[in-house]
Coordinates of C-alpha atoms in Angstrom, one line a residue:
Chain A
M1 CA 162.9 83.5 68.9
S2 CA 159.6 82.4 68.1
V3 CA 158.1 81.2 64.6
P4 CA 156.0 83.5 63.3
V5 CA 153.1 81.4 61.5
P6 CA 152.2 82.7 57.5
R7 CA 149.4 84.8 57.1
S8 CA 146.9 81.9 56.1
F9 CA 147.1 80.2 58.1
R10 CA 147.2 82.5 60.9
L11 CA 143.9 83.3 59.7
L12 CA 142.7 80.4 59.2
E13 CA 143.6 79.5 63.6
E14 CA 141.8 82.8 64.2
L15 CA 138.7 81.1 61.7
D16 CA 139.2 78.4 63.1
R17 CA 138.4 80.0 66.8
G18 CA 135.4 82.1 65.7
E19 CA 133.4 79.4 64.2
K20 CA 134.2 77.4 66.9
G21 CA 133.1 80.0 68.9
F22 CA 134.9 81.3 72.4
G23 CA 134.3 83.2 75.5
D24 CA 131.1 84.3 76.6
G25 CA 130.0 85.7 73.7
T26 CA 129.9 88.9 73.8
V27 CA 132.5 89.2 70.8
S28 CA 132.4 87.1 67.8
Y29 CA 133.2 87.2 64.0
G30 CA 133.3 85.4 61.0
M31 CA 134.3 85.2 57.2
E32 CA 132.4 87.4 55.0
D33 CA 132.8 86.5 51.8
P34 CA 132.5 82.9 51.7
D35 CA 134.3 82.6 49.2
D36 CA 137.9 84.3 49.4
I37 CA 140.5 82.9 49.5
H38 CA 142.9 85.5 50.9
M39 CA 140.3 85.7 53.4
R40 CA 140.7 89.3 53.1
N41 CA 137.1 90.5 54.5
W42 CA 134.8 89.3 57.7
T43 CA 132.4 90.3 59.7
G44 CA 132.3 91.0 63.8
T45 CA 129.6 91.3 65.6
I46 CA 130.1 93.4 69.9
I47 CA 127.2 93.3 72.2
G48 CA 127.4 96.1 74.3
P49 CA 129.2 95.7 77.7
A50 CA 126.5 96.3 81.1
N51 CA 126.5 99.2 82.9
T52 CA 126.9 101.4 79.5
V53 CA 124.8 103.4 76.7
H54 CA 125.7 100.2 74.6
D55 CA 124.5 98.0 77.6
Q56 CA 122.4 95.4 75.4
R57 CA 123.2 97.3 71.9
I58 CA 124.2 94.4 69.2
Y59 CA 127.1 96.3 67.1
S60 CA 128.0 94.6 63.5
L61 CA 131.4 95.4 62.3
K62 CA 132.8 95.0 58.5
I63 CA 137.2 93.8 59.4
H64 CA 139.4 94.4 56.6
C65 CA 142.8 92.0 56.9
D66 CA 145.1 92.6 53.0
L67 CA 147.8 90.8 52.2
S68 CA 149.6 92.0 54.7
Y69 CA 147.9 90.9 57.5
P70 CA 149.6 90.4 60.7
E71 CA 152.5 92.2 59.7
Q72 CA 150.8 95.8 59.8
A73 CA 146.8 96.1 61.4
P74 CA 143.8 95.3 60.1
K75 CA 140.8 98.0 58.7
L76 CA 138.0 98.5 61.1
W77 CA 134.1 100.5 59.8
F78 CA 130.8 100.3 62.7
K79 CA 128.8 99.2 60.1
S80 CA 126.2 100.4 63.3
R81 CA 126.3 103.6 63.9
V82 CA 127.5 103.8 67.8
N83 CA 129.4 107.8 69.6
M84 CA 133.2 106.5 70.0
G85 CA 136.3 109.0 71.0
C86 CA 137.1 106.5 68.0
V87 CA 135.2 106.2 66.2
D88 CA 135.3 108.3 62.7
Q89 CA 131.3 109.9 62.5
R90 CA 131.6 109.7 58.1
D91 CA 132.4 106.2 57.5
G92 CA 131.9 104.3 60.8
R93 CA 136.3 103.6 60.4
I94 CA 138.2 103.0 64.0
D95 CA 141.1 105.9 63.9
P96 CA 144.6 104.3 64.4
T97 CA 145.4 107.8 65.3
K98 CA 142.8 107.3 68.9
F99 CA 143.4 104.1 69.4
P100 CA 145.8 103.1 70.4
M101 CA 145.6 98.5 69.3
L102 CA 146.1 99.4 65.8
G103 CA 148.5 102.7 65.7
N104 CA 150.4 100.6 68.1
W105 CA 149.8 97.5 65.8
K106 CA 151.4 93.9 66.6
R107 CA 151.5 90.8 65.1
E108 CA 150.9 89.2 68.0
Y109 CA 147.6 90.9 67.9
T110 CA 144.6 88.8 67.4
L111 CA 140.5 89.3 66.1
E112 CA 139.1 89.0 69.1
Q113 CA 141.8 90.3 70.4
L114 CA 140.8 93.6 69.1
L115 CA 136.9 93.3 69.3
T116 CA 137.5 92.9 73.1
E117 CA 139.2 95.9 73.5
I118 CA 136.5 98.3 71.3
R119 CA 133.9 96.2 73.6
R120 CA 136.6 97.5 76.9
D121 CA 136.4 100.6 75.6
M122 CA 132.8 100.9 75.3
S123 CA 133.0 101.3 79.4
S124 CA 135.8 104.3 79.3
P125 CA 135.2 107.0 80.8
L126 CA 134.6 109.6 77.7
N127 CA 132.6 106.4 75.9
R128 CA 130.0 105.1 78.6
K129 CA 128.1 108.0 78.6
A130 CA 127.6 109.2 75.0
P131 CA 124.7 110.0 73.9
Q132 CA 124.3 107.3 70.7
P133 CA 122.1 107.1 68.1
P134 CA 119.0 105.2 67.7
E135 CA 119.3 101.6 68.3
G136 CA 119.7 99.8 64.5
T137 CA 120.4 102.7 62.8
M138 CA 123.2 101.8 59.8
F139 CA 126.9 104.1 58.7
Chain B
M1 CA 173.0 80.8 50.5
N2 CA 172.5 85.3 51.7
P3 CA 173.5 85.4 55.1
D4 CA 169.7 86.0 56.3
Q5 CA 168.9 82.5 54.6
A6 CA 172.0 80.9 56.9
A7 CA 171.1 82.7 59.4
Q8 CA 167.6 80.5 59.1
A9 CA 169.2 77.8 58.8
A10 CA 170.6 77.7 61.3
Q11 CA 168.1 77.9 63.2
L12 CA 166.2 75.1 61.3
P13 CA 165.9 71.4 63.2
R14 CA 168.0 69.0 62.1
R15 CA 165.0 67.0 61.2
I16 CA 163.5 69.5 59.2
I17 CA 166.7 69.9 56.8
K18 CA 167.3 66.6 55.7
E19 CA 163.4 66.0 54.9
T20 CA 163.4 69.4 52.7
Q21 CA 166.8 67.8 51.0
K22 CA 165.1 65.0 50.5
L23 CA 162.3 66.1 49.2
L24 CA 164.4 68.0 46.3
S25 CA 166.8 64.9 45.9
E26 CA 163.9 61.9 45.4
P27 CA 160.2 63.9 44.9
A28 CA 157.7 61.8 45.6
P29 CA 155.9 61.1 41.9
G30 CA 153.4 63.4 40.5
I31 CA 154.6 65.9 44.0
S32 CA 157.3 68.2 44.4
A33 CA 157.7 70.4 48.1
S34 CA 159.4 73.3 47.3
P35 CA 160.9 75.7 50.5
S36 CA 160.0 79.9 50.2
E37 CA 163.6 81.9 50.5
E38 CA 161.6 83.6 53.0
N39 CA 160.9 81.2 55.1
L40 CA 162.0 78.4 55.8
R41 CA 159.2 76.4 57.3
Y42 CA 157.1 76.8 54.5
F43 CA 156.1 75.0 51.1
N44 CA 155.6 75.0 47.7
V45 CA 153.8 72.2 47.0
M46 CA 152.5 70.9 43.8
I47 CA 150.5 67.6 43.5
L48 CA 149.6 66.1 39.8
G49 CA 146.1 64.7 39.5
P50 CA 146.6 60.8 39.5
Q51 CA 145.6 58.3 37.3
Q52 CA 142.0 57.3 37.0
S53 CA 140.5 60.1 39.0
P54 CA 138.6 63.2 38.4
Y55 CA 141.3 64.7 39.2
E56 CA 144.2 64.2 35.9
G57 CA 145.5 65.3 34.4
G58 CA 145.1 69.0 37.0
V59 CA 147.6 70.5 38.3
F60 CA 146.9 71.5 42.2
K61 CA 148.7 74.0 43.9
L62 CA 149.2 74.2 48.2
E63 CA 150.7 75.8 50.7
L64 CA 152.4 74.2 53.7
F65 CA 153.5 75.0 56.9
L66 CA 155.5 73.5 59.7
P67 CA 154.6 74.5 62.9
E68 CA 156.6 75.9 65.5
D69 CA 156.4 72.3 67.8
Y70 CA 156.8 70.2 64.0
P71 CA 157.0 67.2 64.0
M72 CA 154.7 66.7 67.7
A73 CA 152.9 68.7 66.2
P74 CA 151.1 68.4 62.2
P75 CA 152.3 70.5 59.2
K76 CA 149.3 72.5 58.4
V77 CA 148.4 72.4 54.8
R78 CA 145.2 73.7 52.7
F79 CA 144.6 73.7 48.6
L80 CA 145.1 77.7 46.7
T81 CA 143.8 75.6 43.1
K82 CA 139.6 75.3 43.3
I83 CA 138.7 71.7 43.9
Y84 CA 135.7 70.0 43.9
H85 CA 135.9 67.5 46.5
P86 CA 133.7 65.8 49.5
N87 CA 136.7 65.9 52.2
I88 CA 138.5 69.7 50.6
D89 CA 136.6 72.8 50.8
K90 CA 135.7 76.0 49.7
L91 CA 139.2 77.8 51.5
G92 CA 141.0 74.4 50.6
R93 CA 141.0 73.4 54.1
I94 CA 141.7 69.2 53.6
C95 CA 140.1 67.1 56.4
L96 CA 142.9 64.0 57.0
D97 CA 143.0 62.3 60.4
I98 CA 146.8 62.1 60.2
L99 CA 146.6 66.3 60.2
K100 CA 145.4 65.7 63.1
D101 CA 144.3 62.9 66.0
K102 CA 146.1 60.9 64.1
W103 CA 149.4 62.7 64.0
S104 CA 152.7 61.8 65.1
P105 CA 156.0 62.4 64.8
A106 CA 157.4 59.8 62.9
L107 CA 155.1 61.1 59.6
Q108 CA 157.0 63.1 57.4
I109 CA 155.9 65.6 54.9
R110 CA 156.5 63.2 52.6
T111 CA 153.9 61.3 53.6
V112 CA 151.5 63.4 54.5
L113 CA 151.7 65.0 50.5
L114 CA 151.1 61.2 49.8
S115 CA 147.8 60.9 52.3
I116 CA 146.4 64.0 50.4
Q117 CA 147.8 62.6 46.4
A118 CA 146.0 59.3 47.6
L119 CA 142.7 61.9 48.8
L120 CA 142.4 62.8 45.5
S121 CA 142.0 59.2 44.6
A122 CA 140.1 57.8 47.1
P123 CA 137.3 61.2 48.3
N124 CA 134.9 60.0 51.4
P125 CA 131.9 61.8 51.5
D126 CA 131.3 60.2 54.6
D127 CA 133.4 61.8 56.5
P128 CA 132.2 65.1 54.4
L129 CA 134.1 68.8 55.3
A130 CA 132.0 70.0 52.3
E131 CA 128.7 69.4 53.1
H132 CA 127.1 69.7 49.8
V133 CA 129.7 68.0 47.7
A134 CA 129.6 65.3 50.5
K135 CA 125.6 64.9 49.3
H136 CA 126.5 65.9 45.2
W137 CA 128.7 63.0 45.7
K138 CA 125.7 60.5 47.6
E139 CA 123.4 61.5 45.5
N140 CA 124.5 61.4 42.6
E141 CA 128.6 60.1 42.0
K142 CA 128.5 60.0 37.8
E143 CA 127.2 63.3 37.9
A144 CA 129.8 64.6 41.2
I145 CA 132.1 62.5 39.2
A146 CA 131.9 65.1 35.9
T147 CA 131.5 68.5 38.0
A148 CA 135.1 67.3 39.4
R149 CA 136.0 66.2 35.9
Q150 CA 135.2 70.0 35.1
W151 CA 136.4 72.0 37.9
T152 CA 140.3 70.5 36.9
A153 CA 139.7 71.8 33.0
M154 CA 137.8 75.2 35.0
H155 CA 141.3 75.9 38.1
A156 CA 144.0 72.7 38.2
Q157 CA 145.0 73.9 34.3
G158 CA 149.0 74.7 36.4

């Protein structure tokens, strides 16, 4: 049985990774409020994948890790308007019942993996050609 | 001990059990560390601000976690109490070599906490983590120390 890392040190590890940067930079994240010792509010950025309607678009997201994270999934909202199957068009919230990684959350999943999965979903047959609102509009 | 804790303790490396017992039976002056009931690798720590330092009179809360590969990897530690110090940032992260590349399995929880206590007595603005605090320290040490005293009075009263 592996040793579960407590919430605060888990989030500090994630912050560290976010600050150093990772991968090819097509997804990134950081803390929204650097004074919050509980590290609850984060922002994420996704650059839309090539060969889709999202190509080169820059999407901002809001991520909320409440005190039950990572036992419970974080809550995510798109701040930039986007038309995707899993996104509630009223407020930009990613619906956990329509996004399996949130619906079947496991403690091992990270913010990096989540954002990467959301980006991957932009290339799905449902989302890759879906008509999009004008670039830069916000929820 | 309830059955849950007993099962947890049975899985805990002998080294951690011994260190914990010693911390509880012979605490270092001005330092207390006790394991949480739910997680015996997670400690609630309190360090009293050292005499003659701007943190004197303060009670500083910290959290400490022993990762799976401890003692091959260092403990993870951070301040929960706000503190004005050039080597400690807003999230309580601590810039201390033995918590990073200078860690050795010969060190212990006790030595780590004593080093943190020593860091409170000897801030090092040349190796900063909180950049603006370090700048303040270098440009006007007297004023920076006064701010550290104010923060101690404001945030570190237990």
